[in-house]
Each structure stands twice: as structure tokens, then as C-alpha cells.
């Protein structure tokens, strides 16, 4: 029994170590239990579910604008090869989200509130960054860790094994996770990271990065005006904090922008 326990502990340690990867874009260590190779399948699966229930607008000026700006930013991102898709959802929601593998949606209310090309580019840059930086998979993995603490070690072994049967179990676990991607709020650090990388991306794509500051100023005004919190990025980090962080690095963003415009 003691030997078994010991080997389980060593498996856990091994599996945990195998899940911590250094993000090539940010240099930050991330704990992610879903292999990058599964991102595309998970994103597609979740997107298929979204298509079954959400009123996705395929044509028209607003849908086309989102696709055009999104594609332009994705092309200069660190993962241009992902199967990027940018859609408009016809719902009065002040929100946007990104799924693993590059599926991005903007709700109509959000798209209309930020009609200005550069402001929309700031929102799309932020979402593209979430997908590039694998924040959805990271957030789900954090959730899974909590489940594992309750359910035992089987799950964590499954997600890093080469055994096809156990790998299949991990895939099922992944599909449960896929359903949660859309609603799952990101952590504070992930949001600030997406603001930073997203603003770099928009600038590289040729959009004035100062629009990112305007987005958060407007978001703040809208919250104050309506008395309620929009779901997009919820309460933390605060809009003031985001604005401060963006302004502190604006020289760097503007330098990228000028390079892109040359
Ligand atoms: Zn975000």
C-alpha cells in the first residue's frame, strides 16, 4: 500500500511537471493539462455547440468587418497557422470570447458600442491573444486540478499518457471542458496579459494602439452609466488598472504601430 501510494505520488509529480510549459510569447510558465494538439478539436467542438444555439450572423457589414479585422490581426499574431474564425453573434450582450484553437466571437452590442475600426481591433487583438496564449486551456486546467483533488489521480494521468485508452478518457474530459470555455472567466493576470499582447498585435496590424485605452475608458463609462457590470472581463482587473498598464507601455505599442505604418 505504501509502495502504491509512493508510485502514485511520483506519477502525480511527473504528470504535473509535464503540464507546466513555458509560453513562447510571454515567457510565463503555464499549467496546462490539455495538450496543444487538442486545442483545434476542442475549439471546433465548442464552436459547433455555439452554432447550434447562438444566432450567428454570417453576412452583412458588421459581420464582415469583424472577420476582416480579426483575420488581419491573426495573420501577424504568433500563431497565424491556427484555423481562425471570427463571428458576430446577434445578441444584446456586451461581451466577446475566444475558444482554444482560434475561434472568436463578438456579440452585437459589443461590436456596435465599438464601431471604430481601431477600437474593434483592440477587442479582437485581446481575444486573439487569449487564443494564442492558450488561456482557455489554462483556465480549464486550473478547474480540473480542483476536480482531481476530489476525484483522485486517474484524470491527471490520463491527460499525459500515450496509452490510447486512457488518452480517450482524457479526450472525454476535454469535451466536458469545451462546454465551459465560453463562460469561463479568465484570471486577472491572463486579462492583463491579453491586454498587453493584444495591443502589440493590433499595433503590428496597423491599428492605432491608443484605441485600446479608449475601449476601457468607454467600458468604464458604460458600467457607471448602467449601474451594472458587463460580463466582458467582469470586475477584475479594474478598468483603471488596465488603462494605467496600457498607458505605461504606450511608447512600445506606438513604436510597433509606426513600424507597421512605414
Ligand atoms: Zn479577456
Coordinates of N, CA and C and ligand atoms in Angstrom, one line a residue, residues 126-127 130 186 191 233, ligand 1:
X126 N -7.2 41.5 -28.2 CA -7.3 40.9 -26.9 C -7.8 39.5 -27.0
X127 N -8.8 39.2 -27.8 CA -9.3 37.9 -27.9 C -8.4 36.9 -28.6
X130 N -5.9 35.8 -26.2 CA -6.3 34.7 -25.3 C -6.1 33.3 -26.0
X186 N -11.6 34.6 -17.2 CA -10.1 34.4 -17.1 C -9.6 35.1 -15.8
X191 N -6.0 38.4 -18.1 CA -6.6 39.5 -18.7 C -5.5 40.6 -19.0
X233 N -15.0 40.6 -19.2 CA -13.9 40.8 -18.3 C -14.3 41.2 -16.9
Ligands
LIG1 ZN1 -10.1 38.7 -21.8

